Coordinates of N, CA and C in Angstrom, one line a residue:
M1078 N 113.8 -5.5 56.3 CA 113.7 -6.1 57.5 C 115.2 -7.0 58.0
D1079 N 115.4 -6.8 59.1 CA 116.6 -7.4 59.3 C 116.7 -8.7 59.9
V1080 N 117.2 -9.7 59.0 CA 117.0 -11.1 59.4 C 118.4 -11.7 59.8
S1081 N 118.5 -12.4 61.1 CA 120.0 -12.8 61.5 C 120.3 -14.1 60.5
I1082 N 121.1 -14.0 59.8 CA 121.6 -15.1 58.9 C 123.1 -14.7 58.5
E1083 N 123.6 -15.7 58.1 CA 125.1 -15.8 57.8 C 125.3 -14.7 56.7
K1084 N 126.5 -14.0 56.8 CA 126.8 -12.5 56.3 C 126.4 -12.6 54.4
S1085 N 127.0 -13.8 53.8 CA 127.3 -13.9 52.4 C 125.5 -14.2 51.9
W1086 N 124.9 -14.8 52.8 CA 123.4 -14.9 52.5 C 122.9 -13.8 52.5
K1087 N 123.0 -13.0 53.6 CA 122.4 -11.8 54.1 C 122.6 -11.0 52.8
E1088 N 123.8 -10.7 52.3 CA 123.7 -9.8 51.0 C 122.9 -10.2 49.9
R1089 N 123.1 -11.4 49.7 CA 122.3 -12.2 48.4 C 120.9 -12.0 48.7
L1090 N 120.5 -12.3 49.8 CA 118.8 -12.5 50.2 C 118.1 -11.0 50.6
S1091 N 119.1 -10.0 50.5 CA 118.6 -8.6 51.2 C 117.1 -8.0 50.5
D1092 N 117.1 -8.1 49.1 CA 115.9 -8.0 48.3 C 114.8 -8.8 48.9
E1093 N 115.2 -10.1 48.8 CA 114.1 -11.1 49.2 C 113.5 -10.8 50.4
F1094 N 114.1 -10.5 51.3 CA 113.6 -10.0 52.8 C 112.8 -8.7 52.8
Q1095 N 112.8 -8.1 51.9 CA 111.8 -6.7 51.7 C 110.7 -7.1 51.0
K1096 N 110.5 -8.0 50.3 CA 109.3 -8.5 49.6 C 108.0 -8.7 50.5
E1097 N 106.8 -8.4 50.1 CA 105.6 -8.3 50.7 C 105.3 -9.8 51.3
Y1098 N 105.7 -10.9 50.7 CA 105.3 -12.2 50.9 C 106.3 -12.8 52.1
F1099 N 107.5 -12.2 52.1 CA 108.3 -12.3 53.1 C 107.7 -11.9 54.5
T1100 N 107.3 -10.7 54.5 CA 106.9 -9.8 55.7 C 105.7 -10.8 56.2
E1101 N 104.9 -10.9 55.0 CA 103.6 -12.0 55.6 C 103.8 -13.3 56.2
L1102 N 105.0 -13.9 55.5 CA 105.6 -15.2 56.0 C 106.2 -15.0 57.6
V1103 N 106.9 -13.8 57.9 CA 107.5 -13.5 59.2 C 106.5 -13.4 60.3
N1104 N 105.4 -12.7 59.8 CA 104.4 -12.6 60.7 C 103.5 -13.2 61.2
F1105 N 103.4 -14.7 60.1 CA 102.9 -15.7 60.4 C 103.6 -16.4 61.5
I1106 N 105.2 -16.6 61.2 CA 105.9 -17.1 61.7 C 106.1 -16.9 63.4
R1107 N 105.9 -15.7 63.6 CA 106.0 -14.9 64.7 C 104.9 -15.2 65.4
K1108 N 103.7 -15.4 65.0 CA 102.1 -15.7 65.7 C 102.5 -17.3 66.2
E1109 N 102.7 -18.1 65.1 CA 102.9 -19.6 65.4 C 103.7 -19.7 66.8
Y1110 N 105.1 -18.9 66.7 CA 105.8 -19.5 67.7 C 105.6 -18.8 69.2
S1111 N 104.5 -17.7 69.1 CA 104.3 -17.2 70.2 C 102.9 -18.1 70.9
A1112 N 102.2 -18.9 69.8 CA 100.9 -19.4 70.3 C 101.2 -20.9 70.5
S1113 N 102.3 -21.4 70.1 CA 102.3 -23.1 70.1 C 103.7 -23.4 69.8
T1114 N 103.9 -24.7 70.1 CA 105.3 -25.2 69.8 C 105.7 -25.6 68.5
V1115 N 106.9 -24.7 68.1 CA 107.3 -24.7 66.6 C 108.7 -25.4 66.6
F1116 N 108.7 -26.2 65.3 CA 110.2 -26.6 65.3 C 111.1 -26.2 64.0
P1117 N 112.2 -25.7 63.7 CA 113.1 -25.9 64.9 C 113.1 -24.7 65.7
P1118 N 113.6 -24.9 67.0 CA 113.8 -23.2 67.8 C 114.4 -22.3 67.0
G1119 N 113.8 -21.1 67.3 CA 114.0 -19.9 66.4 C 115.4 -19.7 66.0
K1120 N 116.2 -20.0 66.9 CA 117.9 -19.6 66.5 C 118.5 -20.8 65.4
Y1121 N 117.6 -21.8 65.2 CA 118.2 -22.8 64.4 C 117.3 -22.8 62.7
I1122 N 116.5 -21.7 62.9 CA 115.6 -21.8 61.3 C 116.7 -21.5 60.6
F1123 N 117.6 -20.7 60.4 CA 118.5 -20.6 59.2 C 119.8 -21.3 59.6
N1124 N 120.0 -22.3 60.1 CA 121.1 -22.9 60.6 C 121.8 -23.7 59.2
A1125 N 121.0 -24.1 58.2 CA 121.9 -24.4 57.1 C 122.6 -23.4 56.4
F1126 N 122.0 -22.1 56.3 CA 122.8 -21.2 56.1 C 124.0 -20.7 56.8
N1127 N 123.8 -20.7 58.0 CA 124.9 -20.3 58.8 C 126.1 -21.2 58.9
H1128 N 125.7 -22.6 58.8 CA 126.9 -23.3 58.6 C 127.6 -23.6 57.1
C1129 N 126.8 -23.0 56.2 CA 127.3 -23.1 54.9 C 127.0 -22.0 54.2
P1130 N 128.3 -20.8 54.2 CA 128.0 -19.7 53.4 C 128.2 -20.3 51.9
L1131 N 127.3 -19.0 51.0 CA 127.2 -19.4 49.7 C 128.4 -19.8 49.1
E1132 N 129.7 -18.9 49.2 CA 130.9 -19.1 48.6 C 131.2 -20.7 48.7
K1133 N 130.9 -21.2 50.0 CA 131.3 -22.7 50.2 C 130.5 -24.0 49.8
V1134 N 129.4 -23.4 49.1 CA 128.3 -24.5 48.7 C 128.8 -25.6 47.6
K1135 N 129.0 -26.6 48.0 CA 129.4 -27.7 47.0 C 128.3 -28.7 46.6
V1136 N 127.6 -28.8 47.4 CA 126.3 -30.0 47.5 C 125.3 -29.4 48.0
V1137 N 124.0 -29.7 47.3 CA 122.8 -29.4 48.1 C 121.9 -30.4 48.1
I1138 N 121.4 -30.7 49.6 CA 120.3 -31.8 49.4 C 119.0 -31.4 49.9
I1139 N 118.0 -31.7 48.9 CA 116.8 -30.7 49.3 C 115.8 -31.7 50.0
G1140 N 115.3 -31.2 51.1 CA 114.3 -31.8 51.8 C 112.8 -31.2 51.8
Q1141 N 111.8 -31.7 52.6 CA 110.7 -30.8 52.7 C 110.3 -30.0 53.9
D1142 N 110.0 -30.8 54.5 CA 109.7 -30.3 56.2 C 110.5 -30.7 57.0
P1143 N 110.9 -29.4 58.2 CA 111.5 -30.1 59.3 C 110.8 -31.4 60.0
Y1144 N 111.6 -32.0 60.8 CA 111.1 -32.7 61.5 C 109.8 -32.2 62.8
H1145 N 108.9 -32.9 62.7 CA 108.2 -32.4 63.9 C 108.1 -33.0 65.4
G1146 N 109.0 -33.6 65.4 CA 109.0 -34.4 67.0 C 109.9 -33.6 67.9
L1147 N 109.7 -33.6 69.0 CA 110.6 -33.1 70.0 C 112.0 -33.4 70.1
N1148 N 112.6 -32.0 70.0 CA 114.3 -32.1 70.0 C 114.7 -32.8 68.5
Q1149 N 114.2 -33.0 67.6 CA 114.8 -33.4 66.5 C 115.3 -32.5 65.3
A1150 N 114.6 -31.7 65.0 CA 114.7 -30.7 64.0 C 115.9 -29.6 64.5
H1151 N 116.7 -29.1 63.8 CA 117.8 -28.0 64.3 C 118.2 -27.3 63.1
G1152 N 117.4 -27.3 61.9 CA 117.7 -26.5 60.7 C 118.3 -27.1 59.7
L1153 N 118.9 -28.2 59.6 CA 119.4 -29.1 58.3 C 118.6 -29.9 57.9
C1154 N 118.3 -30.3 56.6 CA 117.3 -31.5 56.4 C 117.7 -32.6 56.6
F1155 N 116.9 -33.6 57.1 CA 117.4 -35.1 57.4 C 118.3 -35.1 58.7
S1156 N 118.8 -34.1 59.2 CA 119.6 -34.1 60.4 C 118.9 -34.2 61.7
V1157 N 119.3 -34.6 62.7 CA 118.9 -34.7 64.2 C 120.0 -34.3 65.0
R1158 N 119.7 -33.8 66.4 CA 120.6 -33.5 67.2 C 121.3 -34.6 67.5
D1159 N 122.5 -34.3 68.1 CA 123.4 -35.4 68.9 C 122.1 -36.1 70.1
G1160 N 122.5 -37.5 70.1 CA 121.5 -38.2 71.0 C 120.2 -38.6 70.6
I1161 N 119.8 -38.0 69.5 CA 118.4 -38.2 69.2 C 118.5 -39.5 68.4
A1162 N 117.1 -40.2 68.4 CA 117.2 -41.4 67.9 C 117.0 -41.0 66.1
H1163 N 117.6 -41.8 65.3 CA 117.6 -41.6 63.9 C 116.4 -41.9 63.2
P1164 N 115.7 -41.0 62.5 CA 114.4 -41.4 61.8 C 114.8 -42.2 60.8
P1165 N 113.6 -42.9 60.1 CA 113.8 -44.0 59.1 C 114.4 -43.3 57.8
S1166 N 114.2 -42.4 57.2 CA 114.9 -41.9 56.2 C 116.4 -41.9 56.1
L1167 N 116.6 -41.1 57.4 CA 118.1 -41.0 57.8 C 118.9 -42.3 58.0
I1168 N 118.0 -43.1 58.6 CA 118.7 -44.2 58.6 C 119.2 -44.9 57.2
N1169 N 118.2 -44.7 56.5 CA 118.4 -45.4 54.9 C 119.3 -44.6 54.3
I1170 N 119.7 -43.4 54.3 CA 120.8 -42.6 53.8 C 122.1 -43.0 54.4
F1171 N 122.1 -43.4 55.7 CA 123.1 -44.1 56.1 C 123.7 -45.3 55.8
K1172 N 122.8 -46.1 55.4 CA 122.7 -47.5 54.8 C 123.4 -47.4 53.6
E1173 N 122.7 -46.4 52.9 CA 123.3 -46.5 51.4 C 124.7 -46.0 51.3
I1174 N 125.0 -45.0 52.5 CA 126.5 -44.6 52.6 C 127.3 -45.7 52.6
G1175 N 127.0 -46.5 53.6 CA 127.7 -47.8 53.9 C 127.6 -48.7 53.0
N1176 N 126.6 -49.1 52.1 CA 126.8 -49.8 50.9 C 127.5 -49.3 49.7
D1177 N 127.6 -48.0 49.8 CA 128.2 -47.1 48.5 C 129.8 -47.1 49.0
L1178 N 130.2 -46.5 50.1 CA 131.3 -46.1 50.4 C 132.2 -47.2 51.4
G1179 N 131.4 -48.0 52.0 CA 131.7 -48.8 53.0 C 132.3 -48.4 54.2
Y1180 N 131.5 -47.5 54.7 CA 131.5 -46.8 55.9 C 130.8 -47.3 57.0
S1181 N 131.1 -47.4 58.4 CA 130.3 -47.8 59.3 C 129.2 -47.2 59.4
Y1182 N 128.3 -47.5 60.2 CA 127.0 -46.8 60.6 C 127.3 -45.9 61.7
P1183 N 127.0 -44.3 61.6 CA 127.5 -43.5 62.7 C 126.8 -43.6 63.8
E1184 N 127.2 -43.0 64.9 CA 126.8 -42.9 66.3 C 125.4 -41.7 66.0
T1185 N 126.0 -40.9 65.5 CA 125.1 -39.4 65.7 C 124.4 -39.1 64.1
G1186 N 123.2 -38.8 64.1 CA 122.5 -38.4 63.1 C 122.7 -36.8 62.8
N1187 N 123.5 -36.1 63.6 CA 123.8 -34.7 63.7 C 124.7 -34.5 62.4
L1188 N 124.0 -33.9 61.3 CA 124.9 -33.6 59.9 C 125.6 -32.4 59.8
E1189 N 125.8 -31.6 61.1 CA 126.6 -30.6 60.8 C 128.0 -30.6 60.4
R1190 N 128.7 -31.8 60.5 CA 129.9 -32.2 59.8 C 129.7 -32.5 58.3
W1191 N 128.6 -32.6 57.7 CA 128.7 -32.4 56.4 C 128.5 -31.0 55.9
A1192 N 127.5 -30.2 56.7 CA 127.3 -29.0 56.3 C 128.4 -27.9 56.3
D1193 N 129.3 -28.5 57.3 CA 130.7 -27.7 57.5 C 131.6 -27.7 56.3
Q1194 N 131.4 -29.0 55.6 CA 132.5 -29.3 54.4 C 131.8 -28.6 53.1
G1195 N 130.6 -27.9 53.3 CA 129.7 -27.2 52.1 C 128.8 -28.2 51.5
V1196 N 128.0 -28.7 52.3 CA 126.9 -29.6 51.9 C 125.5 -28.8 52.5
F1197 N 124.9 -28.0 51.7 CA 123.9 -27.4 52.1 C 122.6 -28.3 52.3
L1198 N 122.0 -28.3 53.5 CA 121.0 -29.2 53.8 C 119.7 -28.3 53.9
L1199 N 119.1 -28.0 52.7 CA 117.8 -27.0 52.6 C 116.4 -27.8 52.8
N1200 N 115.7 -27.6 53.6 CA 114.6 -27.8 53.5 C 113.4 -26.9 52.7
A1201 N 112.5 -27.2 52.0 CA 111.6 -26.4 51.3 C 110.8 -25.4 52.1
T1202 N 110.5 -26.0 53.4 CA 109.9 -25.3 54.2 C 110.8 -25.2 55.7
L1203 N 111.0 -24.1 55.9 CA 111.9 -24.1 57.2 C 111.4 -24.0 58.6
T1204 N 110.0 -24.4 58.8 CA 109.4 -24.3 60.1 C 108.3 -25.3 60.4
V1205 N 107.9 -25.7 61.2 CA 106.5 -26.7 61.2 C 106.3 -26.4 62.6
R1206 N 104.9 -26.7 62.9 CA 104.2 -26.9 64.2 C 104.4 -28.4 64.6
A1207 N 104.4 -28.4 65.9 CA 105.0 -29.6 66.6 C 103.7 -30.7 66.2
H1208 N 104.2 -31.9 66.0 CA 103.1 -33.2 65.5 C 102.4 -32.6 64.5
S1209 N 102.7 -31.9 63.4 CA 101.7 -31.4 62.4 C 102.4 -31.4 61.2
A1210 N 102.7 -32.3 60.7 CA 103.3 -32.4 59.3 C 103.0 -31.5 58.3
G1211 N 103.6 -30.6 57.7 CA 103.2 -29.7 56.6 C 102.5 -28.5 57.0
S1212 N 102.3 -28.4 58.3 CA 101.6 -27.2 58.9 C 102.0 -25.8 58.7
H1213 N 103.1 -25.5 58.1 CA 103.6 -24.4 57.5 C 103.9 -24.3 56.2
Q1214 N 103.4 -25.3 55.3 CA 103.4 -25.1 53.9 C 102.5 -24.1 53.3
N1215 N 102.9 -23.6 52.1 CA 102.1 -22.5 51.2 C 102.1 -21.3 52.1
R1216 N 102.9 -21.0 53.0 CA 102.8 -19.6 53.6 C 103.9 -18.7 53.2
G1217 N 104.5 -19.2 52.3 CA 105.9 -18.5 51.7 C 107.3 -19.1 51.7
W1218 N 107.4 -20.1 52.5 CA 108.7 -20.8 52.6 C 109.2 -21.2 51.2
E1219 N 108.2 -21.7 50.5 CA 108.6 -22.6 49.2 C 109.0 -21.4 48.0
M1220 N 108.6 -20.3 48.1 CA 109.0 -19.3 47.5 C 110.2 -18.8 47.6
F1221 N 110.6 -18.4 49.1 CA 111.8 -18.2 49.6 C 112.8 -19.2 49.2
T1222 N 112.8 -20.7 49.3 CA 113.8 -21.5 49.1 C 114.0 -21.8 47.6
D1223 N 112.7 -21.4 46.7 CA 113.0 -21.7 45.1 C 114.0 -20.6 45.0
N1224 N 114.0 -19.5 45.3 CA 115.0 -18.2 45.0 C 116.3 -18.8 45.7
V1225 N 116.4 -19.1 46.5 CA 117.7 -19.8 47.4 C 118.3 -20.7 46.3
I1226 N 117.5 -21.6 45.8 CA 118.0 -22.8 44.8 C 118.6 -22.1 43.7
R1227 N 117.8 -21.1 43.1 CA 118.3 -20.1 41.9 C 119.4 -19.7 42.1
I1228 N 119.7 -18.9 43.3 CA 121.0 -18.2 43.6 C 122.0 -19.0 43.7
I1229 N 122.1 -20.3 44.2 CA 123.0 -21.2 43.9 C 123.3 -21.5 42.9
S1230 N 122.4 -21.9 41.7 CA 122.4 -22.4 40.5 C 123.0 -21.2 39.6
E1231 N 122.7 -20.0 40.1 CA 123.2 -18.9 39.1 C 124.7 -18.2 39.4
N1232 N 125.1 -18.6 40.9 CA 126.1 -17.7 41.3 C 127.2 -18.8 42.0
R1233 N 127.2 -20.1 41.7 CA 128.0 -21.0 42.0 C 128.1 -21.9 40.6
N1234 N 129.4 -22.7 40.5 CA 129.7 -23.7 39.4 C 130.1 -25.1 40.0
S1235 N 129.5 -25.9 39.2 CA 130.0 -27.3 39.6 C 129.4 -27.7 41.0
V1236 N 128.1 -27.4 41.4 CA 127.5 -28.1 42.5 C 126.7 -29.1 42.1
V1237 N 126.8 -30.1 43.1 CA 126.3 -31.4 43.1 C 124.5 -31.4 43.9
F1238 N 123.6 -31.7 43.2 CA 122.1 -31.4 43.7 C 121.7 -32.7 43.8
F1239 N 121.3 -33.1 45.1 CA 120.7 -34.5 45.4 C 119.3 -34.2 45.3
L1240 N 118.3 -34.7 44.2 CA 117.1 -34.7 44.4 C 116.5 -36.0 44.6
W1241 N 116.2 -36.4 45.9 CA 115.4 -37.4 46.3 C 114.0 -37.2 46.3
G1242 N 113.3 -37.9 45.5 CA 111.7 -38.1 45.5 C 111.1 -36.9 44.4
S1243 N 109.9 -37.1 44.2 CA 109.2 -36.1 43.1 C 109.3 -34.8 43.8
Y1244 N 108.8 -34.6 44.9 CA 108.9 -33.4 45.7 C 110.3 -32.5 45.3
A1245 N 111.4 -33.1 45.6 CA 112.6 -32.6 45.5 C 112.9 -32.2 44.1
Q1246 N 112.6 -33.3 43.1 CA 112.7 -33.1 41.9 C 112.2 -31.9 41.1
K1247 N 110.7 -31.6 41.6 CA 110.0 -30.7 41.0 C 110.6 -29.3 41.5
K1248 N 111.2 -29.3 43.2 CA 112.0 -28.4 43.6 C 112.9 -27.9 42.9
G1249 N 113.9 -28.7 42.2 CA 114.9 -28.5 41.5 C 114.8 -28.3 39.9
A1250 N 113.7 -27.9 39.7 CA 113.3 -27.7 38.0 C 114.1 -26.6 37.5
T1251 N 114.3 -25.6 38.2 CA 115.2 -24.3 37.6 C 116.5 -24.6 37.7
I1252 N 117.2 -25.6 38.3 CA 118.7 -25.9 38.3 C 119.2 -25.7 36.7
D1253 N 120.2 -25.2 36.8 CA 121.1 -25.2 35.3 C 122.0 -26.4 35.2
R1254 N 121.5 -27.5 34.5 CA 121.9 -28.9 34.4 C 123.4 -28.9 33.5
D1255 N 123.4 -27.7 32.8 CA 124.6 -27.6 32.0 C 125.9 -27.2 33.0
R1256 N 125.6 -26.7 34.0 CA 126.4 -25.9 35.1 C 127.0 -26.8 36.0
H1257 N 125.7 -27.6 36.7 CA 126.0 -28.4 37.7 C 125.3 -29.8 37.5
L1258 N 125.8 -30.8 38.3 CA 125.3 -32.0 38.4 C 124.4 -32.3 39.2
V1259 N 123.0 -33.0 38.5 CA 121.8 -33.2 39.3 C 121.9 -34.5 39.4
L1260 N 121.6 -35.3 40.5 CA 121.4 -36.4 41.1 C 119.9 -36.9 41.4
E1261 N 119.3 -37.6 40.8 CA 117.9 -37.9 41.1 C 117.7 -39.5 41.3
S1262 N 116.8 -39.7 42.3 CA 116.1 -41.0 42.6 C 114.8 -40.9 43.5
V1263 N 114.5 -42.1 43.9 CA 113.2 -42.2 45.0 C 113.9 -41.3 45.9
H1264 N 112.7 -41.2 47.0 CA 113.3 -40.8 48.4 C 113.6 -41.9 49.1
P1265 N 114.3 -41.5 50.1 CA 115.1 -42.6 51.1 C 113.9 -42.9 52.2
S1266 N 113.1 -42.8 51.9 CA 111.9 -43.2 53.0 C 111.6 -44.6 52.8
P1267 N 111.3 -45.3 54.0 CA 111.0 -46.8 53.9 C 110.0 -47.1 53.0
L1268 N 109.0 -46.4 52.4 CA 108.0 -46.5 51.6 C 108.7 -46.6 50.2
S1269 N 109.7 -46.0 50.0 CA 110.3 -46.0 48.4 C 111.8 -46.6 48.4
A1270 N 112.4 -46.4 49.3 CA 114.1 -46.9 49.5 C 114.4 -47.8 48.5
H1271 N 113.7 -48.8 48.6 CA 113.9 -50.2 48.0 C 113.6 -50.2 46.3
R1272 N 112.7 -49.3 45.9 CA 112.8 -48.9 44.6 C 113.5 -48.1 43.8
G1273 N 114.9 -47.8 44.3 CA 115.9 -47.2 43.6 C 116.8 -46.2 44.5
F1274 N 116.5 -46.1 45.7 CA 117.5 -45.5 46.7 C 118.4 -46.2 46.8
F1275 N 118.5 -47.1 47.5 CA 119.2 -48.2 47.6 C 120.1 -48.6 46.5
G1276 N 121.2 -48.4 46.3 CA 122.1 -48.9 45.0 C 122.2 -47.7 44.1
N1277 N 121.9 -46.7 44.5 CA 122.1 -45.2 43.4 C 123.6 -44.7 43.4
K1278 N 124.2 -45.2 44.3 CA 125.7 -44.8 44.4 C 125.6 -43.1 44.3
H1279 N 125.0 -42.3 44.8 CA 125.1 -40.9 44.6 C 126.2 -40.4 45.3
F1280 N 126.7 -41.0 46.4 CA 127.6 -40.4 47.2 C 128.9 -40.8 46.4
T1281 N 129.3 -41.6 45.9 CA 130.4 -42.0 45.0 C 130.4 -41.1 43.7
E1282 N 129.2 -40.9 43.0 CA 129.1 -40.0 42.1 C 129.3 -38.5 42.2
C1283 N 128.9 -38.4 43.4 CA 129.1 -36.7 43.7 C 130.6 -36.5 44.0
N1284 N 131.1 -37.5 44.9 CA 132.6 -37.1 45.0 C 133.6 -37.1 43.7
E1285 N 133.4 -38.5 43.0 CA 134.0 -38.3 41.7 C 133.9 -36.8 40.7
Y1286 N 132.6 -36.3 40.8 CA 132.5 -35.2 40.0 C 133.0 -34.1 40.8
L1287 N 133.0 -33.8 41.9 CA 133.7 -32.6 42.6 C 135.3 -33.0 42.6
I1288 N 135.8 -34.2 42.7 CA 137.3 -34.1 42.1 C 137.5 -33.7 40.9
F1289 N 136.7 -34.1 39.9 CA 136.8 -34.0 38.4 C 136.8 -32.1 38.0
S1290 N 136.0 -31.8 38.9 CA 135.8 -30.2 38.9 C 136.8 -29.3 39.9
G1291 N 137.7 -30.2 40.3 CA 138.7 -29.4 41.1 C 138.5 -29.0 42.5
Q1292 N 137.6 -29.7 43.4 CA 136.9 -29.6 44.4 C 137.2 -30.7 45.4
D1293 N 137.8 -30.5 46.6 CA 137.7 -31.4 47.6 C 136.6 -32.3 47.6
P1294 N 136.3 -33.6 47.7 CA 135.4 -34.5 48.1 C 135.0 -34.3 49.5
I1295 N 133.5 -34.7 49.5 CA 133.0 -34.7 51.2 C 133.1 -36.2 51.8
D1296 N 133.6 -35.6 53.1 CA 133.9 -37.0 53.9 C 132.3 -37.3 54.3
W1297 N 131.8 -38.6 54.0 CA 130.4 -39.0 54.2 C 130.2 -39.6 55.4
H1298 N 131.5 -39.7 56.3 CA 131.1 -40.6 57.4 C 130.2 -39.9 58.4

């Protein structure tokens, strides 16, 4: 199956695209896009991959579903397009960055500026039906993204993985912790952020590790 995705990822995932589960997933997704409103728009499904080739991955942030509201999702977890109101979890991420690094609150919630520096913003499920959270779960995306995480763990060195919340922590169970830095806390959701997300200093810890391992730090502005 020919999938439109960045070259280095296409090479690494070519076997995955031929598997039966992925064919079934694609058939399901095509039907969903033709029958109802699905986010993100089709051209953005692999946006995280297209902005961040495998050889440039330095940081991985794992989300769950794309946003399911109009004009929000564009293929990068926690990110929204320019001009779109910031969802609560993203607001809390920016608050922690401000507290941790002293940065002022940004105008845009578009995180392409992070992705282009090597921050791989991966949702476990890459599509969702409008206004229906979790509607594309358990259709094959999770198997696909588990393999993406495994590929990063096995083929890159000294990557920082942000695992916020129990879902992301389970998703990261196969990461080689001798080879990479894994930072865990509760989720930045308003329901849990005050129980350990605020004050986790993950952004400072990430940059210190990148510098120690001979890499450029991330500009988290």
